[in-house]
XYZ file of C-alpha atoms in Angstrom:
356
model
C -0.099 -0.126 -0.287
C 1.786 3.298 -1.322
C 2.128 6.398 1.361
C -0.353 9.013 1.021
C 2.675 11.651 1.356
C 5.436 10.083 -0.230
C 5.974 7.231 -2.762
C 9.494 5.905 -2.396
C 10.845 4.095 -5.586
C 13.840 2.312 -5.536
C 15.225 2.067 -9.209
C 17.999 -0.556 -9.834
C 19.875 -0.913 -12.892
C 24.008 -1.775 -13.662
C 26.007 -1.724 -16.775
C 29.171 -3.335 -18.045
C 31.203 -4.721 -21.009
C 29.025 -7.200 -22.173
C 25.612 -5.565 -21.321
C 26.416 -2.298 -21.849
C 25.683 0.756 -20.133
C 21.718 1.663 -21.593
C 20.438 -0.129 -18.517
C 21.976 1.943 -16.331
C 21.500 5.496 -18.306
C 17.791 4.583 -18.286
C 17.090 3.765 -15.124
C 19.029 6.754 -13.943
C 17.193 8.835 -16.307
C 13.669 7.491 -15.004
C 14.967 8.299 -11.146
C 16.004 11.991 -12.028
C 12.762 12.634 -14.080
C 10.258 11.209 -11.651
C 12.099 12.242 -8.301
C 9.961 15.106 -6.812
C 7.206 14.774 -8.837
C 3.826 14.000 -8.300
C 0.761 11.267 -8.517
C -2.533 11.579 -9.246
C -3.496 11.110 -5.777
C -0.820 13.890 -4.953
C 1.784 11.820 -3.259
C 5.207 13.046 -3.901
C 7.772 10.410 -5.144
C 11.264 9.887 -3.832
C 13.859 8.199 -5.784
C 16.542 5.588 -4.656
C 18.958 4.367 -7.053
C 20.893 0.889 -5.949
C 24.411 0.096 -7.954
C 27.290 -1.989 -7.713
C 29.124 0.506 -9.544
C 28.929 3.459 -7.697
C 31.415 5.620 -9.895
C 29.509 4.695 -13.154
C 26.248 5.689 -11.581
C 28.074 9.227 -10.280
C 29.534 9.970 -14.156
C 26.341 9.246 -15.843
C 24.326 10.962 -13.542
C 26.194 14.202 -13.567
C 25.938 14.115 -17.385
C 22.105 13.525 -17.089
C 21.723 16.328 -14.391
C 23.623 19.023 -17.175
C 20.722 17.880 -19.721
C 17.655 18.040 -17.291
C 18.968 21.280 -16.061
C 19.174 23.009 -19.718
C 15.843 21.548 -20.072
C 14.580 23.054 -17.081
C 15.961 26.201 -17.857
C 13.944 26.390 -21.564
C 10.551 24.423 -20.670
C 8.857 25.760 -17.447
C 6.822 22.682 -17.600
C 10.176 20.295 -16.903
C 10.741 20.148 -13.390
C 13.282 17.828 -11.852
C 14.995 16.827 -8.469
C 18.686 15.932 -8.615
C 18.740 14.944 -5.034
C 18.344 10.989 -5.287
C 19.475 8.937 -2.957
C 22.304 5.998 -3.479
C 22.896 3.247 -2.185
C 25.985 1.216 -2.703
C 25.986 -2.568 -3.244
C 29.404 -3.514 -1.814
C 30.569 -6.630 -2.686
C 34.051 -8.641 -2.015
C 34.524 -9.145 -5.670
C 36.225 -6.602 -7.950
C 33.874 -4.296 -9.741
C 34.978 -2.866 -13.494
C 33.614 -2.483 -16.185
C 34.613 -5.996 -17.386
C 31.646 -7.228 -14.939
C 29.176 -5.612 -12.968
C 27.688 -7.659 -9.890
C 24.053 -7.516 -9.541
C 22.653 -6.765 -6.020
C 21.280 -9.862 -4.715
C 18.040 -10.462 -3.930
C 18.532 -10.834 -0.649
C 20.070 -7.266 -0.312
C 17.309 -5.716 -2.378
C 14.773 -7.066 0.311
C 16.648 -5.642 2.991
C 17.128 -2.086 1.582
C 13.539 -2.471 0.384
C 12.857 -2.965 4.370
C 15.155 -0.435 5.520
C 14.119 2.259 3.320
C 10.435 1.420 3.409
C 10.430 1.303 -0.240
C 6.725 1.423 -1.716
C 8.006 -0.120 -5.344
C 10.920 -1.371 -6.670
C 11.822 -0.647 -10.480
C 14.450 -3.112 -12.069
C 16.146 -2.663 -15.162
C 17.923 -5.894 -16.022
C 18.092 -9.168 -17.446
C 18.176 -10.643 -13.989
C 15.832 -13.568 -13.754
C 13.991 -12.992 -10.743
C 11.891 -16.247 -9.450
C 8.585 -15.979 -8.021
C 9.504 -16.667 -4.618
C 11.867 -13.644 -4.879
C 9.175 -10.946 -5.804
C 7.221 -12.373 -3.188
C 9.734 -11.807 -0.696
C 10.679 -8.334 -1.587
C 7.034 -7.200 0.116
C 6.319 -4.155 -2.553
C 4.772 -4.174 -6.163
C 7.721 -4.734 -8.558
C 7.999 -3.120 -12.241
C 10.370 -4.738 -14.390
C 11.682 -3.428 -17.523
C 13.126 -5.510 -20.014
C 13.251 -8.385 -18.501
C 11.523 -11.113 -20.637
C 13.055 -13.918 -18.471
C 11.404 -12.885 -15.775
C 7.891 -12.191 -17.262
C 6.460 -15.036 -15.085
C 7.684 -14.068 -12.123
C 4.521 -12.573 -10.527
C 6.030 -9.127 -10.982
C 3.120 -6.530 -10.669
C 4.250 -4.793 -14.253
C 6.378 -6.137 -17.056
C 7.410 -3.130 -19.301
C 9.411 -4.038 -22.752
C 10.486 -0.575 -23.674
C 10.434 -0.726 -27.314
C 8.328 -1.930 -30.148
C 10.308 -4.958 -31.575
C 8.719 -7.691 -29.469
C 6.989 -10.219 -31.165
C 3.424 -10.748 -30.251
C 3.229 -14.373 -28.332
C -0.157 -15.505 -27.573
C 1.850 -16.974 -23.919
C 1.355 -13.354 -22.372
C -1.903 -13.045 -22.748
C -3.235 -12.028 -19.295
C 0.141 -10.741 -18.045
C 0.783 -7.062 -17.366
C 2.913 -6.691 -20.337
C 3.103 -2.968 -21.582
C 4.897 -2.803 -24.638
C 5.242 -0.213 -28.172
C 6.750 3.243 -28.838
C 5.120 4.973 -26.282
C 6.863 2.781 -23.543
C 10.478 3.488 -25.138
C 12.701 6.222 -23.038
C 14.905 8.568 -24.565
C 18.103 10.629 -23.401
C 16.910 14.553 -22.322
C 19.231 15.264 -24.934
C 17.052 14.169 -27.888
C 14.003 15.883 -26.827
C 15.850 19.169 -27.127
C 17.390 18.348 -30.452
C 14.543 16.883 -31.939
C 12.286 20.228 -31.966
C 14.671 22.073 -33.638
C 15.439 21.657 -37.721
C 17.548 19.432 -38.743
C 21.290 20.654 -39.532
C 23.111 19.739 -42.822
C 24.850 16.894 -42.814
C 28.635 16.343 -41.597
C 28.728 12.944 -41.676
C 28.162 9.965 -44.117
C 27.953 7.891 -41.559
C 28.285 7.962 -37.237
C 28.911 4.251 -36.292
C 27.869 3.771 -32.689
C 27.385 0.395 -30.966
C 26.732 1.299 -27.521
C 28.943 1.962 -24.365
C 30.972 -1.471 -24.707
C 30.289 -3.099 -28.272
C 31.294 -6.806 -26.985
C 31.532 -8.363 -30.146
C 33.820 -5.118 -31.581
C 31.268 -4.798 -34.551
C 32.993 -0.913 -34.566
C 35.750 -2.719 -36.471
C 33.705 -4.999 -38.786
C 31.992 -1.898 -39.853
C 35.007 0.333 -40.286
C 36.229 -2.329 -42.338
C 33.565 -2.734 -44.564
C 33.630 1.025 -45.221
C 37.113 1.104 -46.041
C 36.768 -1.770 -48.670
C 34.161 0.793 -50.457
C 37.117 2.823 -51.548
C 34.700 5.815 -51.661
C 35.918 9.724 -49.849
C 33.594 9.343 -47.050
C 33.091 11.472 -43.893
C 32.585 9.037 -40.876
C 32.576 9.493 -37.090
C 32.913 6.713 -34.822
C 31.181 7.019 -31.112
C 33.670 5.296 -28.738
C 31.932 4.090 -25.339
C 32.810 4.154 -21.830
C 33.250 0.159 -21.499
C 34.756 -0.338 -24.939
C 38.104 -2.781 -24.484
C 39.124 -2.607 -28.114
C 39.501 1.688 -28.622
C 43.220 1.335 -29.020
C 42.275 -0.978 -32.155
C 39.833 1.456 -33.284
C 42.546 4.406 -32.960
C 44.764 1.883 -35.227
C 42.109 1.280 -38.018
C 42.148 5.194 -38.157
C 45.268 5.579 -38.972
C 45.469 3.043 -42.116
C 45.678 4.285 -45.902
C 41.715 4.988 -46.426
C 39.842 7.517 -48.577
C 37.636 8.172 -45.128
C 37.770 10.970 -43.266
C 37.368 9.559 -39.614
C 36.503 11.273 -36.392
C 36.475 9.497 -33.241
C 34.011 11.264 -30.430
C 33.045 9.824 -26.778
C 29.532 8.484 -26.773
C 29.086 9.953 -23.639
C 29.966 13.743 -24.613
C 28.825 13.867 -28.031
C 26.465 10.880 -29.264
C 23.240 12.919 -30.009
C 24.426 15.914 -31.183
C 26.694 13.718 -34.230
C 23.628 11.885 -35.014
C 21.870 14.204 -35.792
C 24.570 15.299 -38.166
C 24.397 12.379 -39.651
C 23.206 11.023 -43.178
C 22.886 7.514 -42.069
C 23.497 6.011 -38.602
C 25.247 2.790 -38.655
C 23.645 1.375 -35.124
C 23.453 -1.494 -32.499
C 20.321 -2.747 -31.445
C 18.832 -0.899 -28.287
C 18.061 2.275 -27.010
C 19.945 4.443 -29.513
C 17.976 2.901 -32.244
C 15.030 4.576 -30.545
C 16.543 8.291 -30.457
C 17.967 7.997 -34.457
C 14.075 7.302 -34.913
C 13.146 10.382 -33.250
C 16.219 12.725 -34.807
C 14.742 10.912 -38.003
C 18.166 9.941 -38.775
C 18.067 6.688 -40.869
C 19.324 3.436 -39.490
C 21.748 0.350 -40.268
C 20.486 -1.498 -37.809
C 23.595 -4.074 -36.541
C 22.433 -7.320 -34.088
C 24.723 -8.121 -31.156
C 25.450 -11.886 -30.328
C 22.216 -11.650 -27.554
C 19.808 -10.009 -30.066
C 16.935 -11.992 -31.467
C 16.632 -11.573 -34.780
C 12.750 -12.201 -34.912
C 12.867 -8.829 -32.808
C 14.672 -6.757 -35.194
C 12.285 -7.970 -37.789
C 9.052 -7.325 -35.934
C 10.418 -3.848 -35.813
C 11.043 -3.401 -39.403
C 7.844 -4.459 -40.002
C 5.909 -2.319 -37.604
C 7.903 0.898 -38.777
C 8.796 0.462 -42.697
C 10.856 3.610 -42.656
C 13.057 3.129 -39.675
C 16.268 1.478 -41.501
C 17.455 -1.777 -42.636
C 19.053 -4.611 -41.152
C 22.719 -5.308 -41.760
C 25.750 -8.052 -41.242
C 28.550 -5.473 -40.574
C 30.717 -7.489 -42.452
C 28.597 -7.079 -45.850
C 26.823 -4.461 -46.847
C 26.844 -2.303 -49.329
C 27.786 1.759 -50.516
C 24.083 2.067 -52.089
C 22.477 1.408 -48.053
C 24.123 4.432 -46.888
C 21.478 6.003 -49.106
C 18.276 5.594 -47.112
C 15.349 8.222 -46.877
C 14.731 10.056 -43.823
C 12.347 7.999 -41.397
C 9.119 9.527 -39.884
C 8.724 8.599 -35.693
C 5.455 8.125 -34.466
C 4.232 10.857 -32.083
C 4.343 8.969 -28.904
C 7.980 7.811 -28.969
C 9.854 7.818 -25.936
C 7.064 8.674 -23.495
C 7.954 5.860 -20.867
C 8.513 8.635 -17.980
C 5.537 9.832 -17.920
C 4.168 6.327 -18.745
C 5.599 5.038 -15.404
C 4.122 8.249 -13.652
C 0.651 6.776 -14.079
C 1.170 3.506 -13.430
C 2.955 4.176 -10.084
C -0.383 5.569 -9.497
C -2.718 2.923 -10.294
C -0.725 1.043 -7.160
């Protein structure tokens, strides 16, 4: 039962070199945007955030806060409170970008009791069991967690429009579609501005980790075109192959390469691209919102049927490619037309919290 004056929401999300940082960025963005806002019953949301990588959280949160601050200065209807409470899941194992240790169910249960948490919002692939969900003692909202879809969670949000219809899920509290996607706040700002003249023939962005080294594969394919191209390469914080990418740009080629940090320059760079060569994830929806054509690269854990479903539902979205086998003509896609309800996860989650 939620308190009438304050709804305490515990957000859980982490990132590493295998999973990337999308879950961490999305949950932190939601925690910041919803913190201090009011529900229908006038209860105020208080955001808590639990992570095992406190350094990564601080870095991502600082970047998000700077964007949220600019948004609030330019839009009087946009409000946010940066004073979310961080809870560090300490572990005896070394924490690095190579592998983040997920908080255990026992740790989360203890935190829920100690902080009198009203709702847990978990954005991870952790396969929660029914008994673990029950032991939390509060409603649980899962984001992008198909393995735990039958765990008894109060709500399951599949934050995209790429999940094939599954008759086995009939009757389950599953929510999906473009209106359940989340976008970085910078995308909201840029998508409302006139699109600038393209500076790059292609922008390569494979997320925060790129465990399959798709960036290198795409770069080699572009070099094989033997064409005078301008290409930007976005390097994520958990890239283990950044030095190899740098070395590739030094090889003889007709391509003018620009290497940029995905943490500081991603969305502004995407807006200047004729085409984005992009990993499947949060950034694909953001490219859609920015009206940038996408060549979609699947990572090793991605279900190909999900990408096919996305393109069937949104034909102007782009094209699926093999990073080692695509053509120069693939760089000439038409500009997509994004749906108007794209990226409304924060507002929809706020409404969902009012229903408990």
